[in-house]
Coordinates of N, CA and C in Angstrom, one line a residue:
X1 N 30.6 12.3 -5.9 CA 29.7 11.2 -6.0 C 29.1 11.2 -7.4
X2 N 29.1 10.0 -8.0 CA 28.7 9.9 -9.4 C 27.3 9.2 -9.5
X3 N 26.3 10.0 -10.0 CA 25.0 9.5 -10.2 C 24.9 8.8 -11.6
X4 N 23.9 7.9 -11.7 CA 23.7 7.1 -12.9 C 22.4 7.6 -13.6
X5 N 22.5 8.0 -14.9 CA 21.3 8.4 -15.6 C 20.6 7.1 -16.2
X6 N 19.3 7.2 -16.1 CA 18.4 6.2 -16.7 C 17.2 6.8 -17.4
X7 N 16.4 6.0 -18.0 CA 15.2 6.6 -18.7 C 14.0 5.7 -18.3
X8 N 12.9 6.3 -17.9 CA 11.7 5.6 -17.6 C 10.5 6.5 -18.1
X9 N 9.6 5.8 -18.9 CA 8.5 6.5 -19.5 C 8.9 7.8 -20.3
X10 N 10.0 7.6 -20.9 CA 10.5 8.7 -21.8 C 11.2 9.9 -21.0
X11 N 11.3 9.7 -19.7 CA 11.9 10.8 -18.9 C 13.3 10.4 -18.4
X12 N 14.2 11.4 -18.4 CA 15.6 11.1 -17.9 C 15.6 11.3 -16.4
X13 N 16.1 10.3 -15.7 CA 16.2 10.3 -14.2 C 17.6 10.0 -13.8
X14 N 18.0 10.5 -12.6 CA 19.3 10.3 -12.1 C 19.2 9.4 -10.8
X15 N 20.0 8.4 -10.7 CA 20.0 7.5 -9.5 C 21.2 7.9 -8.7
X16 N 21.0 8.3 -7.5 CA 22.0 8.8 -6.6 C 22.6 7.6 -5.8
X17 N 23.9 7.5 -5.6 CA 24.4 6.3 -4.8 C 24.0 6.3 -3.4
X18 N 23.4 7.4 -2.9 CA 22.8 7.4 -1.5 C 21.5 6.6 -1.4
X19 N 20.9 6.3 -2.6 CA 19.7 5.6 -2.6 C 18.5 6.5 -2.9
X20 N 18.7 7.7 -3.5 CA 17.7 8.6 -3.9 C 17.6 8.7 -5.4
X21 N 16.5 9.2 -5.8 CA 16.2 9.5 -7.3 C 16.0 10.9 -7.5
X22 N 16.6 11.5 -8.6 CA 16.3 12.9 -8.9 C 15.8 12.9 -10.4
X23 N 14.8 13.7 -10.5 CA 14.1 13.9 -11.9 C 14.4 15.4 -12.3
X24 N 15.4 15.6 -13.1 CA 15.8 17.0 -13.4 C 14.7 17.9 -14.0
X25 N 13.9 17.3 -14.9 CA 12.9 18.1 -15.6 C 11.9 18.6 -14.6
X26 N 11.7 18.0 -13.5 CA 10.7 18.4 -12.5 C 11.3 19.0 -11.2
X27 N 12.6 18.9 -11.1 CA 13.2 19.4 -9.9 C 12.8 18.5 -8.7
X28 N 12.6 17.2 -8.9 CA 12.0 16.4 -7.9 C 13.0 15.3 -7.4
X29 N 13.0 15.2 -6.1 CA 13.8 14.2 -5.4 C 12.9 13.2 -4.8
X30 N 13.2 11.9 -5.0 CA 12.3 10.8 -4.4 C 13.2 9.9 -3.5
X31 N 12.7 9.5 -2.4 CA 13.3 8.5 -1.5 C 12.2 7.6 -1.0
X32 N 12.6 6.5 -0.5 CA 11.6 5.5 -0.1 C 11.9 4.9 1.3
X33 N 10.9 4.6 2.1 CA 11.1 3.7 3.3 C 12.1 4.3 4.2
X34 N 11.8 5.5 4.7 CA 12.7 6.1 5.7 C 12.6 5.4 7.1
X35 N 11.4 4.9 7.4 CA 11.2 4.2 8.6 C 11.7 5.0 9.9
X36 N 11.4 6.2 9.9 CA 11.8 7.1 11.0 C 11.2 6.5 12.3
X37 N 11.9 6.6 13.4 CA 11.5 6.1 14.7 C 11.3 4.6 14.8
X38 N 12.0 3.8 13.9 CA 12.0 2.4 14.1 C 12.7 1.9 15.4
X39 N 13.7 2.6 15.7 CA 14.4 2.3 17.0 C 13.5 2.4 18.2
X40 N 12.8 3.5 18.3 CA 11.9 3.7 19.4 C 10.7 2.7 19.4
X41 N 10.3 2.3 18.2 CA 9.2 1.4 18.1 C 9.7 0.0 18.6
X42 N 10.9 -0.4 18.3 CA 11.4 -1.6 18.8 C 11.7 -1.5 20.3
X43 N 12.1 -0.4 20.8 CA 12.3 -0.2 22.2 C 11.0 -0.5 23.0
X44 N 9.9 0.0 22.5 CA 8.6 -0.2 23.2 C 8.3 -1.7 23.3
X45 N 8.9 -2.5 22.4 CA 8.7 -4.0 22.5 C 9.8 -4.7 23.2
X46 N 10.7 -4.0 23.8 CA 11.7 -4.6 24.6 C 13.0 -4.9 23.8
X47 N 13.0 -4.5 22.5 CA 14.2 -4.8 21.7 C 15.0 -3.5 21.6
X48 N 16.0 -3.4 22.3 CA 16.8 -2.1 22.4 C 17.8 -1.9 21.3
X49 N 17.6 -0.8 20.6 CA 18.6 -0.4 19.5 C 19.1 1.0 19.8
X50 N 20.2 1.3 19.3 CA 20.7 2.7 19.5 C 19.6 3.7 19.0
X51 N 19.3 4.7 19.7 CA 18.1 5.6 19.4 C 18.3 6.7 18.4
X52 N 19.3 6.5 17.6 CA 19.7 7.7 16.7 C 19.3 7.4 15.3
X53 N 18.5 6.4 15.0 CA 18.2 6.1 13.6 C 17.6 7.3 12.8
X54 N 16.6 8.0 13.5 CA 16.0 9.1 12.8 C 16.9 10.2 12.5
X55 N 17.8 10.5 13.4 CA 18.8 11.5 13.2 C 19.7 11.2 12.0
X56 N 20.2 9.9 12.0 CA 21.1 9.5 10.9 C 20.4 9.6 9.6
X57 N 19.1 9.1 9.5 CA 18.4 9.1 8.3 C 18.1 10.5 7.8
X58 N 17.7 11.4 8.7 CA 17.5 12.8 8.3 C 18.8 13.5 7.9
X59 N 19.9 13.2 8.5 CA 21.2 13.7 8.1 C 21.5 13.3 6.6
X60 N 21.2 12.1 6.3 CA 21.5 11.6 5.0 C 20.5 12.3 4.0
X61 N 19.3 12.5 4.4 CA 18.3 13.1 3.5 C 18.7 14.6 3.3
X62 N 19.2 15.2 4.3 CA 19.6 16.6 4.2 C 20.8 16.7 3.2
X63 N 21.7 15.7 3.2 CA 22.8 15.7 2.3 C 22.4 15.6 0.8
X64 N 21.4 14.7 0.5 CA 21.0 14.6 -0.9 C 20.1 15.8 -1.3
X65 N 19.4 16.4 -0.4 CA 18.7 17.6 -0.7 C 19.7 18.7 -1.0
X66 N 20.7 18.8 -0.3 CA 21.7 19.9 -0.5 C 22.4 19.6 -1.9
X67 N 22.6 18.3 -2.2 CA 23.3 18.0 -3.4 C 22.5 18.3 -4.7
X68 N 21.2 18.1 -4.6 CA 20.4 18.2 -5.8 C 19.5 19.5 -5.8
X69 N 19.3 20.1 -4.7 CA 18.5 21.3 -4.6 C 17.1 21.1 -5.3
X70 N 16.3 20.1 -4.9 CA 15.0 19.9 -5.5 C 14.0 21.0 -5.1
X71 N 13.0 21.1 -5.9 CA 11.8 22.0 -5.6 C 10.8 21.1 -4.8
X72 N 10.8 19.8 -5.1 CA 9.8 18.9 -4.5 C 10.6 17.7 -4.0
X73 N 10.2 17.2 -2.8 CA 10.7 15.9 -2.3 C 9.5 15.0 -2.2
X74 N 9.5 13.8 -2.8 CA 8.5 12.8 -2.6 C 9.1 11.6 -1.8
X75 N 8.4 11.4 -0.6 CA 8.8 10.2 0.2 C 7.8 9.1 0.0
X76 N 8.3 8.0 -0.5 CA 7.4 7.0 -1.1 C 6.9 6.0 -0.1
X77 N 6.4 6.4 1.0 CA 5.7 5.6 2.0 C 6.6 4.9 3.0
X78 N 6.0 4.5 4.1 CA 6.7 4.0 5.3 C 7.8 5.0 5.7
X79 N 7.4 6.3 5.7 CA 8.3 7.3 6.1 C 8.5 7.2 7.6
X80 N 7.5 6.7 8.3 CA 7.5 6.5 9.8 C 7.2 5.0 10.0
X81 N 7.9 4.4 11.0 CA 7.8 3.0 11.2 C 6.5 2.5 11.7
X82 N 5.7 3.4 12.3 CA 4.3 3.1 12.7 C 3.5 4.3 12.8
X83 N 2.2 4.2 13.1 CA 1.3 5.4 13.0 C 1.7 6.4 14.1
X84 N 2.4 6.0 15.2 CA 2.7 6.9 16.2 C 4.1 7.5 16.1
X85 N 4.8 7.1 15.0 CA 6.2 7.4 14.9 C 6.5 8.9 14.9
X86 N 5.7 9.7 14.2 CA 5.9 11.1 14.2 C 5.8 11.8 15.6
X87 N 4.9 11.2 16.4 CA 4.7 11.8 17.8 C 5.9 11.5 18.7
X88 N 6.7 10.4 18.3 CA 7.9 10.1 19.1 C 9.2 10.7 18.7
X89 N 9.1 11.5 17.6 CA 10.3 12.2 17.2 C 10.9 13.1 18.3
X90 N 12.2 13.1 18.4 CA 12.8 14.0 19.3 C 12.6 15.4 18.8
X91 N 12.6 16.4 19.6 CA 12.3 17.8 19.2 C 13.3 18.2 18.2
X92 N 14.5 17.8 18.3 CA 15.5 18.2 17.3 C 15.3 17.6 15.9
X93 N 14.8 16.4 15.9 CA 14.5 15.7 14.6 C 13.2 16.3 14.0
X94 N 12.2 16.6 14.8 CA 11.0 17.3 14.3 C 11.4 18.7 13.7
X95 N 12.3 19.4 14.4 CA 12.8 20.7 13.8 C 13.6 20.5 12.6
X96 N 14.3 19.4 12.4 CA 15.1 19.1 11.2 C 14.1 18.9 10.0
X97 N 13.0 18.2 10.2 CA 12.1 18.0 9.2 C 11.5 19.3 8.8
X98 N 11.1 20.2 9.7 CA 10.6 21.5 9.4 C 11.6 22.3 8.6
X99 N 12.8 22.2 9.0 CA 13.9 23.0 8.2 C 14.0 22.5 6.8
X100 N 13.9 21.2 6.6 CA 14.0 20.6 5.3 C 12.8 21.0 4.4
X101 N 11.6 21.1 5.1 CA 10.4 21.5 4.4 C 10.5 23.0 3.9
X102 N 11.4 23.8 4.5 CA 11.6 25.1 4.0 C 12.4 25.2 2.8
X103 N 13.1 24.1 2.5 CA 14.0 24.0 1.3 C 13.3 23.4 0.1
X104 N 12.2 22.6 0.4 CA 11.5 22.0 -0.7 C 10.1 21.6 -0.3
X105 N 9.1 21.5 -1.2 CA 7.8 21.1 -0.9 C 7.9 19.5 -0.7
X106 N 7.2 19.1 0.4 CA 7.2 17.6 0.7 C 5.9 17.0 0.3
X107 N 6.0 15.9 -0.4 CA 4.8 15.0 -0.6 C 5.1 13.7 0.1
X108 N 4.2 13.3 1.0 CA 4.4 12.1 1.8 C 3.4 11.1 1.2
X109 N 3.9 10.1 0.5 CA 3.0 9.0 0.1 C 2.8 8.0 1.2
X110 N 1.5 7.7 1.5 CA 1.2 6.8 2.6 C 1.7 5.4 2.3
X111 N 2.1 4.6 3.3 CA 2.6 3.3 3.1 C 1.8 2.3 4.1
X112 N 2.3 1.1 4.1 CA 1.6 0.1 5.0 C 2.0 0.3 6.5
X113 N 3.1 0.9 6.7 CA 3.5 1.2 8.1 C 2.9 2.5 8.6
X114 N 2.7 3.4 7.7 CA 2.1 4.7 8.1 C 0.9 5.0 7.2
X115 N -0.2 4.3 7.4 CA -1.3 4.5 6.5 C -2.2 5.7 6.7
X116 N -1.9 6.5 7.7 CA -2.6 7.7 8.0 C -1.6 8.9 8.0
X117 N -2.1 10.1 7.6 CA -1.2 11.3 7.7 C -0.6 11.5 9.1
X118 N 0.6 11.8 9.1 CA 1.3 12.1 10.4 C 0.9 13.5 10.9
X119 N 0.6 13.6 12.1 CA 0.2 14.9 12.7 C 1.4 15.8 12.9
X120 N 1.2 17.1 12.6 CA 2.2 18.2 12.9 C 3.5 18.0 12.1
X121 N 3.4 17.3 11.0 CA 4.6 17.2 10.2 C 4.6 18.2 9.0
X122 N 3.5 18.5 8.5 CA 3.4 19.4 7.4 C 3.6 18.7 6.0
X123 N 3.4 19.4 5.0 CA 3.5 18.8 3.7 C 2.2 18.2 3.2
X124 N 2.2 17.5 2.1 CA 1.0 16.9 1.5 C 1.0 15.4 1.6
X125 N -0.1 14.8 2.1 CA -0.1 13.4 2.3 C -1.1 12.8 1.2
X126 N -0.6 11.8 0.5 CA -1.4 11.2 -0.6 C -1.2 9.7 -0.7
X127 N -2.2 9.0 -1.3 CA -2.1 7.6 -1.5 C -1.1 7.3 -2.6
X128 N -1.1 8.1 -3.7 CA -0.1 8.0 -4.7 C -0.1 9.4 -5.4
X129 N 0.9 9.5 -6.3 CA 1.2 10.8 -6.8 C 1.6 10.7 -8.3
X130 N 0.7 11.2 -9.2 CA 1.0 11.1 -10.6 C 1.5 12.5 -11.1
X131 N 2.7 12.5 -11.7 CA 3.3 13.7 -12.3 C 3.7 13.4 -13.7
X132 N 3.1 14.0 -14.7 CA 3.4 13.7 -16.1 C 3.1 12.2 -16.4
X133 N 4.1 11.5 -17.0 CA 3.9 10.1 -17.4 C 4.3 9.1 -16.2
X134 N 4.6 9.7 -15.1 CA 5.1 8.8 -14.0 C 4.2 8.9 -12.8
X135 N 4.0 7.7 -12.2 CA 3.2 7.6 -10.9 C 4.1 7.1 -9.8
X136 N 4.0 7.8 -8.7 CA 4.8 7.4 -7.5 C 3.8 6.8 -6.5
X137 N 4.1 5.5 -6.1 CA 3.3 4.9 -5.1 C 4.2 4.0 -4.2
X138 N 3.7 3.6 -3.0 CA 4.5 2.9 -2.1 C 4.8 1.5 -2.6
X139 N 3.7 0.7 -3.0 CA 3.9 -0.7 -3.4 C 3.5 -0.8 -4.9
X140 N 4.4 -1.5 -5.6 CA 4.2 -1.6 -7.0 C 2.9 -2.4 -7.4
X141 N 2.3 -2.1 -8.5 CA 1.1 -2.8 -8.9 C 1.4 -3.5 -10.2
X142 N 1.2 -4.8 -10.3 CA 1.4 -5.6 -11.5 C 0.7 -4.9 -12.7
X143 N 1.3 -4.8 -13.8 CA 0.7 -4.2 -15.0 C 0.8 -2.7 -15.1
X144 N 1.3 -2.1 -14.0 CA 1.4 -0.6 -14.1 C 2.5 -0.2 -15.0
X145 N 2.5 1.0 -15.6 CA 3.5 1.5 -16.4 C 4.0 2.8 -15.9
X146 N 5.2 3.2 -16.1 CA 5.7 4.5 -15.7 C 5.6 4.6 -14.2
X147 N 5.9 3.5 -13.4 CA 5.7 3.5 -12.0 C 7.1 3.6 -11.3
X148 N 7.1 4.4 -10.2 CA 8.2 4.4 -9.3 C 7.7 4.0 -7.9
X149 N 8.3 3.0 -7.3 CA 7.7 2.4 -6.0 C 8.9 2.1 -5.1
X150 N 8.5 1.6 -3.9 CA 9.4 1.2 -2.9 C 8.9 -0.1 -2.3
X151 N 8.8 -0.1 -0.9 CA 8.1 -1.1 -0.1 C 9.0 -2.3 0.2
X152 N 9.6 -2.9 -0.9 CA 10.2 -4.2 -0.7 C 11.7 -4.1 -0.2
X153 N 12.3 -3.0 -0.1 CA 13.7 -2.8 0.4 C 14.6 -3.7 -0.4
X154 N 14.7 -3.6 -1.8 CA 15.5 -4.5 -2.6 C 17.0 -4.5 -2.2
X155 N 17.6 -5.7 -2.3 CA 19.0 -5.8 -2.1 C 19.4 -6.9 -3.1
X156 N 20.7 -6.9 -3.4 CA 21.3 -7.9 -4.3 C 22.7 -8.2 -3.9
X157 N 23.2 -9.4 -4.3 CA 24.6 -9.8 -4.0 C 25.3 -9.7 -5.3
X158 N 26.6 -9.2 -5.2 CA 27.5 -9.0 -6.3 C 28.8 -9.7 -6.0
X159 N 29.5 -10.3 -7.1 CA 30.8 -10.9 -6.9 C 31.8 -9.9 -6.4
X160 N 32.7 -10.3 -5.6 CA 33.8 -9.5 -5.1 C 35.0 -10.4 -4.9
X161 N 36.2 -9.8 -4.7 CA 37.4 -10.6 -4.6 C 37.4 -11.5 -3.3
X162 N 36.8 -11.0 -2.2 CA 36.8 -11.8 -1.0 C 35.5 -12.6 -0.9
X163 N 34.7 -12.6 -1.9 CA 33.4 -13.3 -1.8 C 32.3 -12.3 -2.1
X164 N 31.1 -12.8 -2.3 CA 30.0 -12.0 -2.7 C 29.7 -10.9 -1.6
X165 N 29.3 -9.7 -2.0 CA 28.9 -8.7 -1.1 C 27.4 -8.3 -1.4
X166 N 26.7 -8.0 -0.4 CA 25.3 -7.7 -0.5 C 25.1 -6.2 -0.3
X167 N 24.3 -5.5 -1.2 CA 24.1 -4.1 -1.1 C 22.6 -3.8 -1.4
X168 N 22.1 -2.7 -0.8 CA 20.8 -2.2 -1.3 C 20.9 -1.8 -2.7
X169 N 19.8 -1.8 -3.4 CA 19.9 -1.5 -4.9 C 18.6 -0.9 -5.4
X170 N 18.7 -0.2 -6.5 CA 17.6 0.1 -7.4 C 17.3 -1.1 -8.3
X171 N 16.1 -1.2 -8.7 CA 15.7 -2.3 -9.7 C 15.0 -1.5 -10.8
X172 N 15.5 -1.6 -12.0 CA 14.9 -1.0 -13.1 C 14.4 -2.0 -14.2
X173 N 13.2 -1.9 -14.5 CA 12.6 -2.7 -15.6 C 12.1 -1.8 -16.7
X174 N 11.4 -2.3 -17.7 CA 10.9 -1.5 -18.8 C 9.8 -0.6 -18.4
X175 N 9.1 -1.0 -17.4 CA 7.9 -0.2 -17.0 C 7.9 0.4 -15.6
X176 N 8.9 0.1 -14.8 CA 8.9 0.6 -13.4 C 10.3 0.7 -12.9
X177 N 10.5 1.5 -11.8 CA 11.7 1.5 -11.0 C 11.4 1.3 -9.6
X178 N 12.1 0.4 -8.9 CA 11.9 0.2 -7.5 C 13.1 0.8 -6.7
X179 N 12.8 1.6 -5.7 CA 13.8 2.3 -5.0 C 14.3 1.5 -3.8
X180 N 15.5 1.6 -3.4 CA 16.0 0.9 -2.1 C 15.4 1.6 -0.9
X181 N 15.4 1.0 0.2 CA 15.0 1.6 1.5 C 16.1 2.6 1.8
X182 N 15.7 3.8 2.3 CA 16.6 4.9 2.6 C 17.0 5.0 4.1
X183 N 16.1 4.4 4.9 CA 16.3 4.5 6.4 C 17.5 3.8 6.9
X184 N 18.0 4.3 8.1 CA 19.2 3.7 8.7 C 19.0 2.3 9.2
X185 N 17.7 2.0 9.7 CA 17.4 0.7 10.3 C 16.5 -0.1 9.4
X186 N 16.8 -0.2 8.1 CA 16.0 -1.0 7.2 C 16.8 -2.2 6.7
X187 N 16.2 -3.3 6.7 CA 16.8 -4.5 6.1 C 16.5 -4.6 4.7
X188 N 16.6 -5.8 4.1 CA 16.4 -5.9 2.6 C 15.9 -7.2 2.2
X189 N 15.2 -7.2 1.1 CA 14.7 -8.5 0.5 C 15.4 -8.7 -0.8
X190 N 15.9 -9.9 -1.0 CA 16.7 -10.2 -2.2 C 15.8 -10.1 -3.4
X191 N 16.5 -9.5 -4.5 CA 15.7 -9.2 -5.7 C 15.2 -10.5 -6.4
X192 N 15.7 -11.7 -6.0 CA 15.2 -12.9 -6.6 C 13.9 -13.4 -5.9
X193 N 13.5 -12.7 -4.8 CA 12.3 -13.1 -4.1 C 11.1 -12.9 -5.1
X194 N 10.1 -13.8 -5.0 CA 8.9 -13.6 -5.9 C 8.2 -12.3 -5.8
X195 N 8.2 -11.7 -4.6 CA 7.5 -10.4 -4.5 C 8.2 -9.3 -5.3
X196 N 9.5 -9.4 -5.5 CA 10.2 -8.4 -6.4 C 10.2 -8.9 -7.8
X197 N 10.7 -10.1 -8.1 CA 10.9 -10.5 -9.5 C 9.6 -10.6 -10.2
X198 N 8.5 -10.8 -9.4 CA 7.2 -10.8 -10.0 C 6.8 -9.5 -10.7
X199 N 7.4 -8.4 -10.2 CA 7.1 -7.1 -10.8 C 8.1 -6.8 -11.9
X200 N 9.0 -7.7 -12.1 CA 10.0 -7.5 -13.2 C 10.1 -8.8 -14.0
X201 N 9.0 -9.3 -14.6 CA 9.1 -10.7 -15.2 C 10.0 -10.8 -16.4
X202 N 10.3 -9.6 -17.0 CA 11.3 -9.7 -18.1 C 12.7 -9.3 -17.7
X203 N 12.9 -9.2 -16.4 CA 14.2 -8.8 -15.9 C 14.5 -7.3 -16.0
X204 N 15.7 -7.0 -16.0 CA 16.0 -5.5 -16.1 C 17.5 -5.3 -15.6
X205 N 17.7 -4.2 -14.9 CA 19.0 -3.8 -14.4 C 19.0 -3.5 -12.9
X206 N 20.0 -3.9 -12.3 CA 20.2 -3.6 -10.9 C 21.3 -2.6 -10.7
X207 N 21.1 -1.6 -9.8 CA 22.1 -0.6 -9.5 C 22.4 -0.7 -8.0
X208 N 23.5 -1.3 -7.7 CA 23.9 -1.5 -6.3 C 24.5 -0.3 -5.7
X209 N 24.2 0.1 -4.5 CA 24.7 1.3 -3.9 C 26.1 1.1 -3.4
X210 N 27.0 2.0 -3.8 CA 28.4 2.0 -3.4 C 28.6 3.3 -2.6
X211 N 29.8 3.5 -2.1 CA 30.1 4.7 -1.3 C 30.0 5.9 -2.2
X212 N 30.6 5.9 -3.4 CA 30.6 7.1 -4.3 C 30.0 6.8 -5.6
X213 N 29.6 5.6 -5.9 CA 29.1 5.3 -7.2 C 28.1 4.1 -7.1
X214 N 27.5 3.8 -8.2 CA 26.6 2.7 -8.3 C 27.2 1.6 -9.2
X215 N 26.9 0.3 -8.9 CA 27.5 -0.8 -9.6 C 26.3 -1.5 -10.3
X216 N 26.3 -1.7 -11.6 CA 25.2 -2.2 -12.3 C 25.4 -3.6 -12.8
X217 N 24.3 -4.4 -12.7 CA 24.3 -5.8 -13.1 C 23.0 -6.1 -13.8
X218 N 22.9 -7.1 -14.6 CA 21.7 -7.5 -15.2 C 20.8 -8.3 -14.2
X219 N 19.5 -8.1 -14.3 CA 18.6 -8.9 -13.5 C 17.9 -9.9 -14.5
X220 N 18.1 -11.1 -14.3 CA 17.6 -12.1 -15.2 C 16.1 -12.2 -15.1
X221 N 15.4 -12.5 -16.2 CA 13.9 -12.7 -16.2 C 13.5 -13.7 -15.2
X222 N 12.2 -13.6 -14.8 CA 11.7 -14.5 -13.9 C 11.6 -15.9 -14.5
X223 N 11.8 -16.9 -13.8 CA 11.7 -18.3 -14.3 C 10.2 -18.7 -14.4
X224 N 9.9 -19.4 -15.5 CA 8.5 -19.8 -15.7 C 8.1 -20.8 -14.7

């Protein structure tokens, strides 16, 4: 699997095709929008989905942790789909999180879906996390610099032989990086939506997720 190197705030970062970010100088792995227990949340509302989304998401997270061997994992908010999500975890999934926490220190950034610390999960819960010149937060703030955020679940369409294909993507600008949603049951918002392009008024680069590599395209500046 081929990661893509980028630079933000003078720091070299690696974008993983699985949708994770690795910061070599800090031994830090970041993911966003896991939305664990989204399936069970929908089931309580009568919308039945296969109940294995948390297992699939944690399996994917375990793979990227194994690949990069980070000292710290930062989860950029909406790690659980609602405030009761952690309590609904299957015992095996809760044990999986505990096992992953033995491999790295976990920092859970609070999001709009999980605005309070989850009980019995462990790790550190914060509103945002500043490390060196970079700040990690769930939702991007206009005017911020050196920011890594999530929240919007960015996706983009790319030309292909059989017609355009849509993929989750990283969005990189001069001052911030937006991560794609990592969770198994997460949709996406097109990068041309005002909520996203408004954070990248001068445009930037898109890195679409592929099976083994990333595909990069220019993001045009916002129209006046």
